[in-house]
mmCIF file of C-alpha atoms in Angstrom:
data_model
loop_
_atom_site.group_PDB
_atom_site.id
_atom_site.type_symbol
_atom_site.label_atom_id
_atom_site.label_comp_id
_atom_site.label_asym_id
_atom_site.label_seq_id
_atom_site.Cartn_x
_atom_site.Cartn_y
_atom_site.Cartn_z
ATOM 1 C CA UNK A 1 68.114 56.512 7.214
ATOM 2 C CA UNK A 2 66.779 52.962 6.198
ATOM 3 C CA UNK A 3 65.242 50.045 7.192
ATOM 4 C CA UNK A 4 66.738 46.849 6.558
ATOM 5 C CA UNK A 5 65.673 44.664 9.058
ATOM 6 C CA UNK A 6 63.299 45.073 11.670
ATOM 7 C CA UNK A 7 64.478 47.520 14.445
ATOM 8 C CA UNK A 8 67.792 48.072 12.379
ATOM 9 C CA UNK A 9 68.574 51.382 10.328
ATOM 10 C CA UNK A 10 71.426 52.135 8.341
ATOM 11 C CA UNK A 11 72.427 55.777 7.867
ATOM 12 C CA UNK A 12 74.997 58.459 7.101
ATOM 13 C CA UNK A 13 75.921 61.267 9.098
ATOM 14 C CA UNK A 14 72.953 63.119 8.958
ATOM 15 C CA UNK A 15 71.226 60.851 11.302
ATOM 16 C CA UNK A 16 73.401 60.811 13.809
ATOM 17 C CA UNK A 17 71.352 61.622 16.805
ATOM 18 C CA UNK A 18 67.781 60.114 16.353
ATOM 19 C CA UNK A 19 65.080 61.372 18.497
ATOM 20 C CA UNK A 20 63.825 58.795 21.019
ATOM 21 C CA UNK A 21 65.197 57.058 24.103
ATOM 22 C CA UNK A 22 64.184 53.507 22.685
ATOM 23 C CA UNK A 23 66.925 54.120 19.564
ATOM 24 C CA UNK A 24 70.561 52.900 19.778
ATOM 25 C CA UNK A 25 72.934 54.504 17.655
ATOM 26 C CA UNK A 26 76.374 52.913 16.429
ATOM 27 C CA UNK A 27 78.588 55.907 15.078
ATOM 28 C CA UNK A 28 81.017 53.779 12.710
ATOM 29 C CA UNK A 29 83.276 57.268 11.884
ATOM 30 C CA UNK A 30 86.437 58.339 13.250
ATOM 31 C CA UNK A 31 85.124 61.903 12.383
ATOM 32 C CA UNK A 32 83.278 63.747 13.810
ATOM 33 C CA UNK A 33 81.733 61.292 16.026
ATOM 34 C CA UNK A 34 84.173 59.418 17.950
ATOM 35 C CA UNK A 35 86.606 62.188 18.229
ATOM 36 C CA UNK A 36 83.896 64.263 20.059
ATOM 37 C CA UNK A 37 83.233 61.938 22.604
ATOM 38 C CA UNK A 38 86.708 60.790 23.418
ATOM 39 C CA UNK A 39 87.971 64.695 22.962
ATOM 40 C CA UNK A 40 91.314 64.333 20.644
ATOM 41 C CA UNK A 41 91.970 66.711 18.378
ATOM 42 C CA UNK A 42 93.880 64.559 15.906
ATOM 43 C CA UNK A 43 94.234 60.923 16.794
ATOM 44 C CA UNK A 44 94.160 59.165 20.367
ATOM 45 C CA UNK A 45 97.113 57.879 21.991
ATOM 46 C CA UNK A 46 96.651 54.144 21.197
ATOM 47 C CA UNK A 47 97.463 53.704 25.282
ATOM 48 C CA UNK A 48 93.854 55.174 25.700
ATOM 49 C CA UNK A 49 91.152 52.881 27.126
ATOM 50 C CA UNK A 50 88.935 54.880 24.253
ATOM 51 C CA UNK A 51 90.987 53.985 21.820
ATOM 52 C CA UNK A 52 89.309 51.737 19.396
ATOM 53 C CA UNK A 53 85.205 52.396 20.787
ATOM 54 C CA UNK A 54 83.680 54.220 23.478
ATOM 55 C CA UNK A 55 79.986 53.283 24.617
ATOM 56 C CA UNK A 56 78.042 56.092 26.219
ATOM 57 C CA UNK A 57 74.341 54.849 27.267
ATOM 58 C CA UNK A 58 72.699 54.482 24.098
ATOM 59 C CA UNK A 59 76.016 55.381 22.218
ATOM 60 C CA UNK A 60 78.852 53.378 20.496
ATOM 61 C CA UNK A 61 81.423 55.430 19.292
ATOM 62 C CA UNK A 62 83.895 53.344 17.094
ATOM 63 C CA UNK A 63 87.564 54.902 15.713
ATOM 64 C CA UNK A 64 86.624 53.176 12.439
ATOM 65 C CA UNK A 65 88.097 54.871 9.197
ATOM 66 C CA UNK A 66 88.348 52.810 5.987
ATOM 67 C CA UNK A 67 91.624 53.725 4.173
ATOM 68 C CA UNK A 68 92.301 51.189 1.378
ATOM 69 C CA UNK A 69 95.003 49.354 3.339
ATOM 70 C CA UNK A 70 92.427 47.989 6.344
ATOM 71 C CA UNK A 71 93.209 49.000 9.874
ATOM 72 C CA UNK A 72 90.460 47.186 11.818
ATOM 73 C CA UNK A 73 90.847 45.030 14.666
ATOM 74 C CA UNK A 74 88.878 42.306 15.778
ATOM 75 C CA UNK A 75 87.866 44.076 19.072
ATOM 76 C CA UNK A 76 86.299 46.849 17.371
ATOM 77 C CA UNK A 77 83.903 44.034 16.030
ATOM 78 C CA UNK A 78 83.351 42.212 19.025
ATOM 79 C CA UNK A 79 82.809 45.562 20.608
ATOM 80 C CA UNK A 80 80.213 46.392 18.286
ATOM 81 C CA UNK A 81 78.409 42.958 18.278
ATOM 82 C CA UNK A 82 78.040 42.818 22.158
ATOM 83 C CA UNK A 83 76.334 46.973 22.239
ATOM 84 C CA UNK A 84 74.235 45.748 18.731
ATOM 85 C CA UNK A 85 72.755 42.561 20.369
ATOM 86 C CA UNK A 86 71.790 44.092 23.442
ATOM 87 C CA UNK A 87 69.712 46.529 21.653
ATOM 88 C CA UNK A 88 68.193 44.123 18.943
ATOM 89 C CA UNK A 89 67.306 41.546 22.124
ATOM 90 C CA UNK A 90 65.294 44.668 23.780
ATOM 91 C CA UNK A 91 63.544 45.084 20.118
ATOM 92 C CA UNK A 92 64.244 48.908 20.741
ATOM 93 C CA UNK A 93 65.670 50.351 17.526
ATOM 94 C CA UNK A 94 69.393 50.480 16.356
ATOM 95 C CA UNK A 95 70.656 52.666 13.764
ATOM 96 C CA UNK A 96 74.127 52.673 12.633
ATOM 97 C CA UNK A 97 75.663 55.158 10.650
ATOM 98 C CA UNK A 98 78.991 56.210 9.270
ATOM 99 C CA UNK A 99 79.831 59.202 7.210
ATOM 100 C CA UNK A 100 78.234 58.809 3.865
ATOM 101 C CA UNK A 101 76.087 55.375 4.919
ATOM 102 C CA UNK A 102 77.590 53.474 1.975
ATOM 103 C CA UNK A 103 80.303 51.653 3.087
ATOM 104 C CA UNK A 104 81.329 51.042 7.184
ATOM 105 C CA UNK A 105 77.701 51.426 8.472
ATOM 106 C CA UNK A 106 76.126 49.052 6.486
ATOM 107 C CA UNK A 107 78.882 46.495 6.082
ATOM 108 C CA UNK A 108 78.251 45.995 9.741
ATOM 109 C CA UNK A 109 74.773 45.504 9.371
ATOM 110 C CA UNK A 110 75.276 42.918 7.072
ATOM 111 C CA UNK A 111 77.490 41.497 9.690
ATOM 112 C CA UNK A 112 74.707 41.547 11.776
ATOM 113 C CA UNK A 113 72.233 39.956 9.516
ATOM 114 C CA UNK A 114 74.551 37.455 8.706
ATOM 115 C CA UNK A 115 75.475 36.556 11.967
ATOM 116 C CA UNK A 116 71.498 36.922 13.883
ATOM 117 C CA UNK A 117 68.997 36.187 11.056
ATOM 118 C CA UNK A 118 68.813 33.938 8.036
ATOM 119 C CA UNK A 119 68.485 36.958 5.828
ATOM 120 C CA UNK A 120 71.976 36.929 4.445
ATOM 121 C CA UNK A 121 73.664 33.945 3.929
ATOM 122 C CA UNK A 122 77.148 32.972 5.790
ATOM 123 C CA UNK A 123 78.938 31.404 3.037
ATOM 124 C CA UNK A 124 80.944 33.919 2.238
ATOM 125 C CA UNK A 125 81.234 37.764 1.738
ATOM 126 C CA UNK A 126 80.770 38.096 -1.799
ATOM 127 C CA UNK A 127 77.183 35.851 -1.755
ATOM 128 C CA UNK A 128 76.018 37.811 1.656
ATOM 129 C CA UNK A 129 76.943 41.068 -0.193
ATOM 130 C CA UNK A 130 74.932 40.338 -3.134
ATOM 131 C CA UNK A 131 71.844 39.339 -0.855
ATOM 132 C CA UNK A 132 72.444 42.834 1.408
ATOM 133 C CA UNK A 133 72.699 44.790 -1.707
ATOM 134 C CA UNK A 134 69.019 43.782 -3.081
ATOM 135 C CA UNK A 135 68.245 44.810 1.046
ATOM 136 C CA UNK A 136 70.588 48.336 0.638
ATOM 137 C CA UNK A 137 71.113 48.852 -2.841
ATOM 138 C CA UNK A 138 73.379 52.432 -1.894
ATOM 139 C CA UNK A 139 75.963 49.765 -0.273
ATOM 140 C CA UNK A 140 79.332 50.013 -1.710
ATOM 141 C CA UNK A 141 81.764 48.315 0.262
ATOM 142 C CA UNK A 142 85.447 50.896 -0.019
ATOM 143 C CA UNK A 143 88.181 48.242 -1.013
ATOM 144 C CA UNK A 144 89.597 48.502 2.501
ATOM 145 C CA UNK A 145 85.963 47.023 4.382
ATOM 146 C CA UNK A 146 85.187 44.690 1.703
ATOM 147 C CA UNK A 147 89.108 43.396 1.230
ATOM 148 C CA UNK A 148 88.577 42.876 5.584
ATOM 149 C CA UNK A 149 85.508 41.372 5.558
ATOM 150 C CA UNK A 150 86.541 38.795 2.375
ATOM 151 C CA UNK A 151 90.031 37.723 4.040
ATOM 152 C CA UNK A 152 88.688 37.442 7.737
ATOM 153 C CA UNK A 153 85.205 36.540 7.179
ATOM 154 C CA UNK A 154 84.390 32.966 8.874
ATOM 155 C CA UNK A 155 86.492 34.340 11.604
ATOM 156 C CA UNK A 156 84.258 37.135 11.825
ATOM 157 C CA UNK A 157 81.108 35.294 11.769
ATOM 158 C CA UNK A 158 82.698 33.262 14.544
ATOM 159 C CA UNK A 159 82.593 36.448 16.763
ATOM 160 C CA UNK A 160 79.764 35.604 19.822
#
C-alpha cells in the first residue's frame, strides 16, 4: 500500500482489508472481491441491482475488469466518486486497490486527484498521467483503462 495523497492509499490485493474502522476501502476487481460480496460464481445477471458496485459500510465493491476492449460504464465512476468523497470529506483514510495495484486502482486515484486537488492537472490524460506517475511510479495504465480514460476524459472530470 501507498500514499499518494493525504488520507488516500493505493494498493493491490494484498491490502484488501486494512485494519481500522476510520479506513475506507474501494475494491476495483471483479475477482475475488466483488464476486464475494455479491455471491456469483461466474458473472452476475446484468438485471442485478449489484451489478456494476455494491457498497457495504466502509466497502465499495466495483465489477471492474480491464480487458483491452474497455467495458466500463459511467455509473461505475459516479458510483465510485460519491463513496470516495464521502470518505476524503471525513479525512478518515481511503485505500483503493485492485488486483496487482498497477493499473484500475490507481487510475482512479488519479481521477480523484484530478478531479479534488490541484495535484494533477485536468488537461488531459496523458499530462495528469505523467504528473501521477512521478506520485506512483508502479502505475501502468492496461490499454483498456488508459484507452477509457483518454477518449472519455473531460466527460469524466465532469462527473460531480
Amino acid at each position: 500500500m501507498q500514499k499518494v495523497h493525504p488520507g488516500l492509499h493505493v494498493g493491490d490485493e494484498s491490502d484488501c482489508s486494512p485494519t481500522g474502522r476510520d479506513w475506507a476501502v474501494v475494491h476495483a476487481c471483479k475477482f475475488p472481491c466483488h464476486r464475494n460480496a455479491v455471491g456469483y460464481r461466474k458473472s452476475p445477471r446484468k438485471s442485478n441491482p449489484h451489478y456494476l458496485s455494491k457498497e457495504d459500510g466502509n466497502d465499495l465493491y466495483l465489477n471492474m475488469i480491464d480487458p483491452e476492449q474497455p467495458l466500463f460504464q459511467r455509473e461505475m465512476f459516479e458510483d465510485f466518486f460519491s463513496f470516495a468523497k464521502r470518505w476524503l470529506e471525513n479525512e478518515d483514510r481511503l485505500l483503493i486497490h485492485c488486483n496487482q495495484g498497477r493499473s484500475r486502482s490507481p487510475s482512479l486515484a488519479l481521477l480523484l486527484l484530478a478531479t479534488h486537488t490541484d495535484e494533477v492537472p485536468t488537461g488531459s490524460f496523458v499530462e495528469a498521467r505523467g504528473v501521477f506517475k512521478e506520485l506512483y511510479p508502479k502505475y501502468q495504465p492496461s490499454r483498456g483503462i488508459q484507452s477509457y480514460l483518454q477518449n472519455n476524459w473531460d466527460d469524466l472530470l465532469d462527473i460531480p
